[in-house]
JSON list of C-alpha atoms in Angstrom, two decimals:
[
{"chain": "A", "resi": 30, "resn": "MET", "atom": "CA", "xyz": [155.76, -8.52, 293.72]},
{"chain": "A", "resi": 31, "resn": "SER", "atom": "CA", "xyz": [155.01, -4.96, 295.57]},
{"chain": "A", "resi": 32, "resn": "PHE", "atom": "CA", "xyz": [151.52, -3.65, 296.24]},
{"chain": "A", "resi": 33, "resn": "GLN", "atom": "CA", "xyz": [151.94, -1.33, 292.85]},
{"chain": "A", "resi": 34, "resn": "GLU", "atom": "CA", "xyz": [152.59, -4.34, 290.60]},
{"chain": "A", "resi": 35, "resn": "LYS", "atom": "CA", "xyz": [149.74, -6.26, 292.31]},
{"chain": "A", "resi": 36, "resn": "ASN", "atom": "CA", "xyz": [147.52, -3.31, 291.23]},
{"chain": "A", "resi": 37, "resn": "ILE", "atom": "CA", "xyz": [148.80, -3.02, 287.95]},
{"chain": "A", "resi": 38, "resn": "VAL", "atom": "CA", "xyz": [148.28, -6.66, 287.65]},
{"chain": "A", "resi": 39, "resn": "ALA", "atom": "CA", "xyz": [144.79, -6.34, 288.93]},
{"chain": "A", "resi": 40, "resn": "THR", "atom": "CA", "xyz": [143.92, -3.38, 286.46]},
{"chain": "A", "resi": 41, "resn": "LEU", "atom": "CA", "xyz": [145.31, -5.32, 283.20]},
{"chain": "A", "resi": 42, "resn": "THR", "atom": "CA", "xyz": [143.45, -8.00, 283.90]},
{"chain": "A", "resi": 43, "resn": "ASN", "atom": "CA", "xyz": [140.48, -5.82, 284.14]},
{"chain": "A", "resi": 44, "resn": "PHE", "atom": "CA", "xyz": [140.99, -4.26, 281.01]},
{"chain": "A", "resi": 45, "resn": "SER", "atom": "CA", "xyz": [141.82, -7.21, 279.25]},
{"chain": "A", "resi": 46, "resn": "ILE", "atom": "CA", "xyz": [138.53, -8.85, 280.02]},
{"chain": "A", "resi": 47, "resn": "ILE", "atom": "CA", "xyz": [136.91, -5.71, 279.15]},
{"chain": "A", "resi": 48, "resn": "LEU", "atom": "CA", "xyz": [138.65, -5.66, 275.68]},
{"chain": "A", "resi": 49, "resn": "ALA", "atom": "CA", "xyz": [137.60, -9.31, 274.99]},
{"chain": "A", "resi": 50, "resn": "PHE", "atom": "CA", "xyz": [134.02, -8.56, 275.91]},
{"chain": "A", "resi": 51, "resn": "TYR", "atom": "CA", "xyz": [134.18, -5.48, 273.68]},
{"chain": "A", "resi": 52, "resn": "LEU", "atom": "CA", "xyz": [135.68, -7.57, 270.75]},
{"chain": "A", "resi": 53, "resn": "PHE", "atom": "CA", "xyz": [133.45, -10.30, 271.21]},
{"chain": "A", "resi": 54, "resn": "ARG", "atom": "CA", "xyz": [130.15, -7.80, 271.04]},
{"chain": "A", "resi": 55, "resn": "ILE", "atom": "CA", "xyz": [131.54, -6.24, 267.99]},
{"chain": "A", "resi": 56, "resn": "PHE", "atom": "CA", "xyz": [131.67, -9.28, 266.15]},
{"chain": "A", "resi": 57, "resn": "GLN", "atom": "CA", "xyz": [128.45, -10.50, 267.72]},
{"chain": "A", "resi": 58, "resn": "MET", "atom": "CA", "xyz": [126.73, -7.48, 265.96]},
{"chain": "A", "resi": 59, "resn": "VAL", "atom": "CA", "xyz": [128.56, -7.67, 262.96]},
{"chain": "A", "resi": 60, "resn": "GLN", "atom": "CA", "xyz": [127.48, -11.38, 262.47]},
{"chain": "A", "resi": 61, "resn": "THR", "atom": "CA", "xyz": [124.04, -10.69, 263.38]},
{"chain": "A", "resi": 62, "resn": "ASP", "atom": "CA", "xyz": [123.91, -7.59, 261.40]},
{"chain": "A", "resi": 63, "resn": "THR", "atom": "CA", "xyz": [123.03, -5.38, 264.19]},
{"chain": "A", "resi": 64, "resn": "PHE", "atom": "CA", "xyz": [126.12, -3.03, 264.06]},
{"chain": "A", "resi": 65, "resn": "THR", "atom": "CA", "xyz": [124.01, 0.20, 264.20]},
{"chain": "A", "resi": 66, "resn": "SER", "atom": "CA", "xyz": [125.11, 3.36, 266.31]},
{"chain": "A", "resi": 67, "resn": "THR", "atom": "CA", "xyz": [122.36, 2.73, 268.99]},
{"chain": "A", "resi": 68, "resn": "ASN", "atom": "CA", "xyz": [124.07, -0.56, 269.78]},
{"chain": "A", "resi": 69, "resn": "LEU", "atom": "CA", "xyz": [127.30, 0.80, 269.35]},
{"chain": "A", "resi": 70, "resn": "PHE", "atom": "CA", "xyz": [126.94, 3.90, 271.56]},
{"chain": "A", "resi": 71, "resn": "ARG", "atom": "CA", "xyz": [125.31, 1.41, 274.15]},
{"chain": "A", "resi": 72, "resn": "LEU", "atom": "CA", "xyz": [128.20, -0.65, 273.85]},
{"chain": "A", "resi": 73, "resn": "TRP", "atom": "CA", "xyz": [130.39, 2.45, 274.58]},
{"chain": "A", "resi": 74, "resn": "GLY", "atom": "CA", "xyz": [128.58, 3.20, 277.70]},
{"chain": "A", "resi": 75, "resn": "ILE", "atom": "CA", "xyz": [128.98, -0.24, 278.80]},
{"chain": "A", "resi": 76, "resn": "VAL", "atom": "CA", "xyz": [132.68, -0.11, 278.28]},
{"chain": "A", "resi": 77, "resn": "ALA", "atom": "CA", "xyz": [133.22, 2.92, 279.90]},
{"chain": "A", "resi": 78, "resn": "LEU", "atom": "CA", "xyz": [131.17, 1.74, 283.13]},
{"chain": "A", "resi": 79, "resn": "LEU", "atom": "CA", "xyz": [132.97, -1.55, 283.55]},
{"chain": "A", "resi": 80, "resn": "ALA", "atom": "CA", "xyz": [136.30, 0.41, 282.94]},
{"chain": "A", "resi": 81, "resn": "VAL", "atom": "CA", "xyz": [135.49, 3.24, 285.58]},
{"chain": "A", "resi": 82, "resn": "ILE", "atom": "CA", "xyz": [133.63, 0.72, 288.21]},
{"chain": "A", "resi": 83, "resn": "GLY", "atom": "CA", "xyz": [136.00, -2.10, 287.44]},
{"chain": "A", "resi": 84, "resn": "THR", "atom": "CA", "xyz": [138.91, 0.15, 288.08]},
{"chain": "A", "resi": 85, "resn": "ILE", "atom": "CA", "xyz": [137.60, 1.19, 291.59]},
{"chain": "A", "resi": 86, "resn": "VAL", "atom": "CA", "xyz": [136.83, -2.31, 292.66]},
{"chain": "A", "resi": 87, "resn": "VAL", "atom": "CA", "xyz": [139.86, -3.73, 291.79]},
{"chain": "A", "resi": 88, "resn": "THR", "atom": "CA", "xyz": [141.79, -1.10, 293.23]},
{"chain": "A", "resi": 89, "resn": "ILE", "atom": "CA", "xyz": [140.00, -1.43, 296.41]},
{"chain": "A", "resi": 90, "resn": "PHE", "atom": "CA", "xyz": [140.04, -5.05, 296.49]},
{"chain": "A", "resi": 91, "resn": "THR", "atom": "CA", "xyz": [143.71, -5.26, 296.11]},
{"chain": "A", "resi": 92, "resn": "HIS", "atom": "CA", "xyz": [144.03, -2.79, 299.09]},
{"chain": "A", "resi": 93, "resn": "ILE", "atom": "CA", "xyz": [142.05, -4.53, 301.22]},
{"chain": "A", "resi": 94, "resn": "VAL", "atom": "CA", "xyz": [143.87, -8.13, 300.32]},
{"chain": "A", "resi": 95, "resn": "GLY", "atom": "CA", "xyz": [147.23, -6.50, 300.36]},
{"chain": "A", "resi": 96, "resn": "GLY", "atom": "CA", "xyz": [146.49, -5.09, 303.93]},
{"chain": "A", "resi": 97, "resn": "ILE", "atom": "CA", "xyz": [145.24, -8.63, 304.81]},
{"chain": "A", "resi": 98, "resn": "VAL", "atom": "CA", "xyz": [148.19, -10.60, 303.47]},
{"chain": "A", "resi": 99, "resn": "HIS", "atom": "CA", "xyz": [150.48, -7.75, 304.82]},
{"chain": "A", "resi": 100, "resn": "LYS", "atom": "CA", "xyz": [149.09, -8.19, 308.38]},
{"chain": "A", "resi": 101, "resn": "VAL", "atom": "CA", "xyz": [149.24, -12.03, 308.10]},
{"chain": "A", "resi": 102, "resn": "LYS", "atom": "CA", "xyz": [152.86, -12.06, 307.07]},
{"chain": "A", "resi": 103, "resn": "THR", "atom": "CA", "xyz": [154.28, -9.42, 309.41]},
{"chain": "A", "resi": 104, "resn": "ASN", "atom": "CA", "xyz": [151.75, -9.05, 312.02]},
{"chain": "A", "resi": 105, "resn": "GLU", "atom": "CA", "xyz": [151.79, -5.07, 311.50]},
{"chain": "A", "resi": 106, "resn": "ASP", "atom": "CA", "xyz": [149.24, -2.79, 309.99]},
{"chain": "A", "resi": 107, "resn": "PRO", "atom": "CA", "xyz": [149.95, -1.93, 306.59]},
{"chain": "A", "resi": 108, "resn": "ASP", "atom": "CA", "xyz": [151.33, 1.74, 306.44]},
{"chain": "A", "resi": 109, "resn": "ILE", "atom": "CA", "xyz": [149.17, 3.47, 303.53]},
{"chain": "A", "resi": 110, "resn": "LYS", "atom": "CA", "xyz": [151.46, 6.74, 303.26]},
{"chain": "A", "resi": 111, "resn": "ASP", "atom": "CA", "xyz": [154.30, 4.25, 302.05]},
{"chain": "A", "resi": 112, "resn": "ILE", "atom": "CA", "xyz": [152.09, 2.78, 299.19]},
{"chain": "A", "resi": 113, "resn": "GLN", "atom": "CA", "xyz": [153.20, 5.14, 296.61]},
{"chain": "A", "resi": 114, "resn": "ASP", "atom": "CA", "xyz": [156.71, 6.86, 296.47]},
{"chain": "A", "resi": 115, "resn": "GLU", "atom": "CA", "xyz": [158.53, 8.93, 294.05]},
{"chain": "A", "resi": 116, "resn": "ARG", "atom": "CA", "xyz": [159.37, 5.56, 291.86]},
{"chain": "A", "resi": 117, "resn": "ASP", "atom": "CA", "xyz": [155.88, 4.44, 291.73]},
{"chain": "A", "resi": 118, "resn": "GLN", "atom": "CA", "xyz": [154.85, 7.83, 290.43]},
{"chain": "A", "resi": 119, "resn": "MET", "atom": "CA", "xyz": [157.50, 8.12, 287.94]},
{"chain": "A", "resi": 120, "resn": "ILE", "atom": "CA", "xyz": [156.65, 4.84, 286.74]},
{"chain": "A", "resi": 121, "resn": "GLU", "atom": "CA", "xyz": [152.97, 5.94, 286.48]},
{"chain": "A", "resi": 122, "resn": "LEU", "atom": "CA", "xyz": [153.75, 9.09, 284.38]},
{"chain": "A", "resi": 123, "resn": "LYS", "atom": "CA", "xyz": [155.86, 7.08, 282.18]},
{"chain": "A", "resi": 124, "resn": "GLY", "atom": "CA", "xyz": [152.56, 4.72, 281.41]},
{"chain": "A", "resi": 125, "resn": "THR", "atom": "CA", "xyz": [150.32, 7.50, 281.29]},
{"chain": "A", "resi": 126, "resn": "LYS", "atom": "CA", "xyz": [152.39, 9.27, 278.69]},
{"chain": "A", "resi": 127, "resn": "LEU", "atom": "CA", "xyz": [152.48, 6.00, 276.67]},
{"chain": "A", "resi": 128, "resn": "ALA", "atom": "CA", "xyz": [148.78, 5.57, 276.62]},
{"chain": "A", "resi": 129, "resn": "TYR", "atom": "CA", "xyz": [148.24, 8.88, 275.62]},
{"chain": "A", "resi": 130, "resn": "THR", "atom": "CA", "xyz": [150.55, 8.42, 272.80]},
{"chain": "A", "resi": 131, "resn": "PHE", "atom": "CA", "xyz": [149.35, 4.88, 271.97]},
{"chain": "A", "resi": 132, "resn": "SER", "atom": "CA", "xyz": [145.59, 6.27, 272.04]},
{"chain": "A", "resi": 133, "resn": "SER", "atom": "CA", "xyz": [146.42, 9.30, 269.64]},
{"chain": "A", "resi": 134, "resn": "ILE", "atom": "CA", "xyz": [148.04, 6.94, 267.13]},
{"chain": "A", "resi": 135, "resn": "GLY", "atom": "CA", "xyz": [144.86, 4.98, 267.42]},
{"chain": "A", "resi": 136, "resn": "VAL", "atom": "CA", "xyz": [142.52, 7.91, 266.90]},
{"chain": "A", "resi": 137, "resn": "ALA", "atom": "CA", "xyz": [144.53, 8.87, 263.98]},
{"chain": "A", "resi": 138, "resn": "LEU", "atom": "CA", "xyz": [144.34, 5.44, 262.58]},
{"chain": "A", "resi": 139, "resn": "ALA", "atom": "CA", "xyz": [140.62, 5.29, 263.09]},
{"chain": "A", "resi": 140, "resn": "MET", "atom": "CA", "xyz": [139.98, 8.50, 261.34]},
{"chain": "A", "resi": 141, "resn": "LEU", "atom": "CA", "xyz": [142.16, 7.31, 258.36]},
{"chain": "A", "resi": 142, "resn": "THR", "atom": "CA", "xyz": [139.89, 4.44, 257.82]},
{"chain": "A", "resi": 143, "resn": "PHE", "atom": "CA", "xyz": [137.01, 6.86, 257.84]},
{"chain": "A", "resi": 144, "resn": "VAL", "atom": "CA", "xyz": [138.96, 9.04, 255.32]},
{"chain": "A", "resi": 145, "resn": "LEU", "atom": "CA", "xyz": [139.55, 5.82, 253.35]},
{"chain": "A", "resi": 146, "resn": "GLY", "atom": "CA", "xyz": [135.93, 5.33, 252.98]},
{"chain": "A", "resi": 147, "resn": "GLN", "atom": "CA", "xyz": [134.91, 3.09, 255.89]},
{"chain": "A", "resi": 148, "resn": "SER", "atom": "CA", "xyz": [131.75, 4.12, 257.78]},
{"chain": "A", "resi": 149, "resn": "ALA", "atom": "CA", "xyz": [131.81, 6.42, 260.96]},
{"chain": "A", "resi": 150, "resn": "LEU", "atom": "CA", "xyz": [130.48, 3.42, 263.15]},
{"chain": "A", "resi": 151, "resn": "VAL", "atom": "CA", "xyz": [133.92, 1.63, 262.04]},
{"chain": "A", "resi": 152, "resn": "MET", "atom": "CA", "xyz": [135.70, 4.81, 263.08]},
{"chain": "A", "resi": 153, "resn": "PHE", "atom": "CA", "xyz": [133.92, 4.86, 266.59]},
{"chain": "A", "resi": 154, "resn": "ALA", "atom": "CA", "xyz": [134.36, 1.38, 267.04]},
{"chain": "A", "resi": 155, "resn": "LEU", "atom": "CA", "xyz": [138.28, 1.87, 266.66]},
{"chain": "A", "resi": 156, "resn": "ILE", "atom": "CA", "xyz": [138.34, 4.74, 268.94]},
{"chain": "A", "resi": 157, "resn": "ILE", "atom": "CA", "xyz": [137.29, 2.63, 272.02]},
{"chain": "A", "resi": 158, "resn": "PHE", "atom": "CA", "xyz": [139.00, -0.22, 270.89]},
{"chain": "A", "resi": 159, "resn": "PHE", "atom": "CA", "xyz": [142.58, 1.88, 270.71]},
{"chain": "A", "resi": 160, "resn": "GLY", "atom": "CA", "xyz": [141.49, 3.60, 274.04]},
{"chain": "A", "resi": 161, "resn": "VAL", "atom": "CA", "xyz": [140.95, 0.49, 276.08]},
{"chain": "A", "resi": 162, "resn": "LEU", "atom": "CA", "xyz": [144.04, -1.38, 274.18]},
{"chain": "A", "resi": 163, "resn": "ALA", "atom": "CA", "xyz": [146.13, 1.65, 275.28]},
{"chain": "A", "resi": 164, "resn": "ASN", "atom": "CA", "xyz": [145.45, 1.26, 278.93]},
{"chain": "A", "resi": 165, "resn": "ILE", "atom": "CA", "xyz": [146.82, -2.31, 278.34]},
{"chain": "A", "resi": 166, "resn": "VAL", "atom": "CA", "xyz": [150.02, -1.38, 276.62]},
{"chain": "A", "resi": 167, "resn": "ALA", "atom": "CA", "xyz": [150.57, 1.32, 279.28]},
{"chain": "A", "resi": 168, "resn": "ASP", "atom": "CA", "xyz": [149.84, -1.16, 282.00]},
{"chain": "A", "resi": 169, "resn": "LEU", "atom": "CA", "xyz": [152.43, -3.89, 280.19]},
{"chain": "A", "resi": 170, "resn": "TRP", "atom": "CA", "xyz": [154.92, -1.08, 280.23]},
{"chain": "A", "resi": 171, "resn": "ARG", "atom": "CA", "xyz": [154.73, -0.20, 283.67]},
{"chain": "A", "resi": 172, "resn": "LEU", "atom": "CA", "xyz": [155.06, -4.01, 284.74]},
{"chain": "A", "resi": 173, "resn": "ASN", "atom": "CA", "xyz": [157.99, -4.01, 282.53]},
{"chain": "A", "resi": 174, "resn": "LEU", "atom": "CA", "xyz": [159.57, -0.69, 284.28]},
{"chain": "A", "resi": 175, "resn": "TYR", "atom": "CA", "xyz": [159.14, -2.04, 287.49]},
{"chain": "A", "resi": 176, "resn": "ARG", "atom": "CA", "xyz": [160.78, -5.47, 286.55]},
{"chain": "A", "resi": 177, "resn": "LYS", "atom": "CA", "xyz": [163.51, -4.21, 284.60]},
{"chain": "A", "resi": 178, "resn": "GLY", "atom": "CA", "xyz": [164.12, -0.74, 286.03]},
{"chain": "A", "resi": 179, "resn": "PHE", "atom": "CA", "xyz": [164.75, 2.68, 284.24]},
{"chain": "B", "resi": 1, "resn": "MET", "atom": "CA", "xyz": [168.25, -5.25, 281.84]},
{"chain": "B", "resi": 2, "resn": "THR", "atom": "CA", "xyz": [168.01, -1.55, 281.89]},
{"chain": "B", "resi": 3, "resn": "THR", "atom": "CA", "xyz": [170.88, 0.07, 284.29]},
{"chain": "B", "resi": 4, "resn": "SER", "atom": "CA", "xyz": [171.30, 3.29, 285.56]},
{"chain": "B", "resi": 5, "resn": "ARG", "atom": "CA", "xyz": [174.88, 5.08, 284.88]},
{"chain": "B", "resi": 6, "resn": "ILE", "atom": "CA", "xyz": [174.79, 6.46, 288.46]},
{"chain": "B", "resi": 7, "resn": "ARG", "atom": "CA", "xyz": [176.43, 3.91, 290.64]},
{"chain": "B", "resi": 8, "resn": "ASN", "atom": "CA", "xyz": [175.71, 3.99, 294.52]},
{"chain": "B", "resi": 9, "resn": "ASN", "atom": "CA", "xyz": [177.38, 2.28, 297.89]},
{"chain": "B", "resi": 10, "resn": "ILE", "atom": "CA", "xyz": [173.93, 1.74, 299.82]},
{"chain": "B", "resi": 11, "resn": "ARG", "atom": "CA", "xyz": [174.54, -1.81, 300.22]},
{"chain": "B", "resi": 12, "resn": "THR", "atom": "CA", "xyz": [177.92, -1.22, 301.79]},
{"chain": "B", "resi": 13, "resn": "LEU", "atom": "CA", "xyz": [176.96, 1.81, 303.75]},
{"chain": "B", "resi": 14, "resn": "ARG", "atom": "CA", "xyz": [173.84, -0.36, 305.24]},
{"chain": "B", "resi": 15, "resn": "PHE", "atom": "CA", "xyz": [176.39, -3.13, 306.27]},
{"chain": "B", "resi": 16, "resn": "HIS", "atom": "CA", "xyz": [178.56, -0.49, 308.05]},
{"chain": "B", "resi": 17, "resn": "HIS", "atom": "CA", "xyz": [175.92, 0.97, 309.86]},
{"chain": "B", "resi": 18, "resn": "GLY", "atom": "CA", "xyz": [174.57, -1.83, 312.08]},
{"chain": "B", "resi": 19, "resn": "GLU", "atom": "CA", "xyz": [173.38, -4.18, 308.87]},
{"chain": "B", "resi": 20, "resn": "MET", "atom": "CA", "xyz": [170.79, -1.57, 308.56]},
{"chain": "B", "resi": 21, "resn": "THR", "atom": "CA", "xyz": [167.78, -3.47, 306.81]},
{"chain": "B", "resi": 22, "resn": "GLN", "atom": "CA", "xyz": [166.37, -2.25, 303.59]},
{"chain": "B", "resi": 23, "resn": "GLN", "atom": "CA", "xyz": [163.03, -1.59, 305.38]},
{"chain": "B", "resi": 24, "resn": "GLN", "atom": "CA", "xyz": [164.60, 0.16, 307.78]},
{"chain": "B", "resi": 25, "resn": "LEU", "atom": "CA", "xyz": [166.36, 2.56, 305.46]},
{"chain": "B", "resi": 26, "resn": "ALA", "atom": "CA", "xyz": [163.23, 2.77, 303.61]},
{"chain": "B", "resi": 27, "resn": "GLU", "atom": "CA", "xyz": [161.35, 4.09, 306.48]},
{"chain": "B", "resi": 28, "resn": "LYS", "atom": "CA", "xyz": [164.02, 6.80, 307.50]},
{"chain": "B", "resi": 29, "resn": "VAL", "atom": "CA", "xyz": [163.89, 8.14, 303.87]},
{"chain": "B", "resi": 30, "resn": "GLY", "atom": "CA", "xyz": [160.18, 7.65, 303.25]},
{"chain": "B", "resi": 31, "resn": "VAL", "atom": "CA", "xyz": [160.20, 5.44, 300.52]},
{"chain": "B", "resi": 32, "resn": "THR", "atom": "CA", "xyz": [159.21, 1.86, 299.79]},
{"chain": "B", "resi": 33, "resn": "ARG", "atom": "CA", "xyz": [161.65, -0.94, 300.28]},
{"chain": "B", "resi": 34, "resn": "GLN", "atom": "CA", "xyz": [161.13, -2.02, 296.57]},
{"chain": "B", "resi": 35, "resn": "THR", "atom": "CA", "xyz": [162.60, 1.36, 295.72]},
{"chain": "B", "resi": 36, "resn": "ILE", "atom": "CA", "xyz": [165.60, 0.75, 297.98]},
{"chain": "B", "resi": 37, "resn": "ILE", "atom": "CA", "xyz": [166.32, -2.81, 296.20]},
{"chain": "B", "resi": 38, "resn": "ALA", "atom": "CA", "xyz": [165.75, -1.09, 292.92]},
{"chain": "B", "resi": 39, "resn": "MET", "atom": "CA", "xyz": [168.37, 1.61, 293.60]},
{"chain": "B", "resi": 40, "resn": "GLU", "atom": "CA", "xyz": [170.99, -1.17, 295.14]},
{"chain": "B", "resi": 41, "resn": "GLN", "atom": "CA", "xyz": [170.54, -3.11, 291.98]},
{"chain": "B", "resi": 42, "resn": "ASP", "atom": "CA", "xyz": [171.30, 0.02, 289.90]},
{"chain": "B", "resi": 43, "resn": "LYS", "atom": "CA", "xyz": [167.65, 0.11, 288.32]},
{"chain": "B", "resi": 44, "resn": "TYR", "atom": "CA", "xyz": [166.53, 3.05, 289.61]},
{"chain": "B", "resi": 45, "resn": "SER", "atom": "CA", "xyz": [168.29, 6.81, 290.09]},
{"chain": "B", "resi": 46, "resn": "PRO", "atom": "CA", "xyz": [166.74, 8.35, 292.85]},
{"chain": "B", "resi": 47, "resn": "SER", "atom": "CA", "xyz": [165.66, 12.22, 293.01]},
{"chain": "B", "resi": 48, "resn": "LEU", "atom": "CA", "xyz": [168.24, 14.59, 294.03]},
{"chain": "B", "resi": 49, "resn": "GLU", "atom": "CA", "xyz": [166.16, 15.13, 297.30]},
{"chain": "B", "resi": 50, "resn": "LEU", "atom": "CA", "xyz": [165.92, 11.10, 298.19]},
{"chain": "B", "resi": 51, "resn": "ALA", "atom": "CA", "xyz": [169.70, 11.19, 297.22]},
{"chain": "B", "resi": 52, "resn": "PHE", "atom": "CA", "xyz": [170.52, 13.85, 299.69]},
{"chain": "B", "resi": 53, "resn": "ARG", "atom": "CA", "xyz": [168.05, 12.37, 302.53]},
{"chain": "B", "resi": 54, "resn": "ILE", "atom": "CA", "xyz": [169.91, 8.87, 301.92]},
{"chain": "B", "resi": 55, "resn": "ALA", "atom": "CA", "xyz": [173.23, 10.52, 302.40]},
{"chain": "B", "resi": 56, "resn": "GLN", "atom": "CA", "xyz": [171.94, 12.06, 305.63]},
{"chain": "B", "resi": 57, "resn": "VAL", "atom": "CA", "xyz": [170.98, 8.96, 306.96]},
{"chain": "B", "resi": 58, "resn": "PHE", "atom": "CA", "xyz": [174.49, 7.57, 306.64]},
{"chain": "B", "resi": 59, "resn": "LYS", "atom": "CA", "xyz": [176.16, 10.96, 307.91]},
{"chain": "B", "resi": 60, "resn": "VAL", "atom": "CA", "xyz": [178.36, 11.07, 304.82]},
{"chain": "B", "resi": 61, "resn": "PRO", "atom": "CA", "xyz": [178.71, 13.47, 301.93]},
{"chain": "B", "resi": 62, "resn": "LEU", "atom": "CA", "xyz": [176.71, 12.63, 298.94]},
{"chain": "B", "resi": 63, "resn": "GLU", "atom": "CA", "xyz": [179.34, 11.73, 296.72]},
{"chain": "B", "resi": 64, "resn": "GLU", "atom": "CA", "xyz": [180.37, 8.94, 299.13]},
{"chain": "B", "resi": 65, "resn": "VAL", "atom": "CA", "xyz": [176.82, 7.38, 298.46]},
{"chain": "B", "resi": 66, "resn": "PHE", "atom": "CA", "xyz": [176.44, 7.74, 294.49]},
{"chain": "B", "resi": 67, "resn": "SER", "atom": "CA", "xyz": [178.84, 8.30, 291.88]},
{"chain": "B", "resi": 68, "resn": "TYR", "atom": "CA", "xyz": [178.56, 8.90, 288.11]},
{"chain": "B", "resi": 69, "resn": "GLN", "atom": "CA", "xyz": [179.69, 6.52, 285.17]},
{"chain": "B", "resi": 70, "resn": "PRO", "atom": "CA", "xyz": [179.89, 8.51, 282.22]},
{"chain": "B", "resi": 71, "resn": "GLU", "atom": "CA", "xyz": [179.34, 6.59, 278.99]},
{"chain": "B", "resi": 72, "resn": "GLU", "atom": "CA", "xyz": [182.30, 5.11, 277.39]},
{"chain": "B", "resi": 73, "resn": "PRO", "atom": "CA", "xyz": [183.34, 6.91, 273.98]},
{"chain": "B", "resi": 74, "resn": "SER", "atom": "CA", "xyz": [182.48, 4.84, 270.95]},
{"chain": "B", "resi": 75, "resn": "THR", "atom": "CA", "xyz": [185.81, 3.71, 269.09]}
]
């Protein structure tokens, strides 16, 4: 598994945990009748922070661990410039394109629930749900491209 | 498995150039070893610039490294 694949797996794990946490908190709020705008927007803040900080931490951690493993295996210093080449950039772009498409569809679906009579809170809850899910789908697609080619 | 219609002789050319390793070729053309592996397995079509760099390493014309397999017309 290449460095990029390891990084994707790490990010995928991070976003899966965030999604699980988000769904758990939403269901908890619904069950305890605390599904209010204040609680929902606080949860938005937590999810956004976890996504940003988690991604940074996971990337740094993968770099460090990857570098140590490379040094132990080959007894050579890892070459940072070789970490991402044109194929990696192409795969990243394809993943990003899919993430944008998926999240756009998600936002449209969320707005549709509002049009069909659901509360605005449901729409906002769905928007962030699809946002996080889009990242997971994009990472899975990137992994697929690494494995099967394109 | 998704394969490209662009075929290449990179593996053969490496063999004829002193059994050059994938890592050595990757370093000479400035990509990762995984990209060389993907190209050899026809899982990735390189950019034109990378294709020229590979041909330059082996000191052969581009068409000796890469060839295009047109899609078979459906009957």
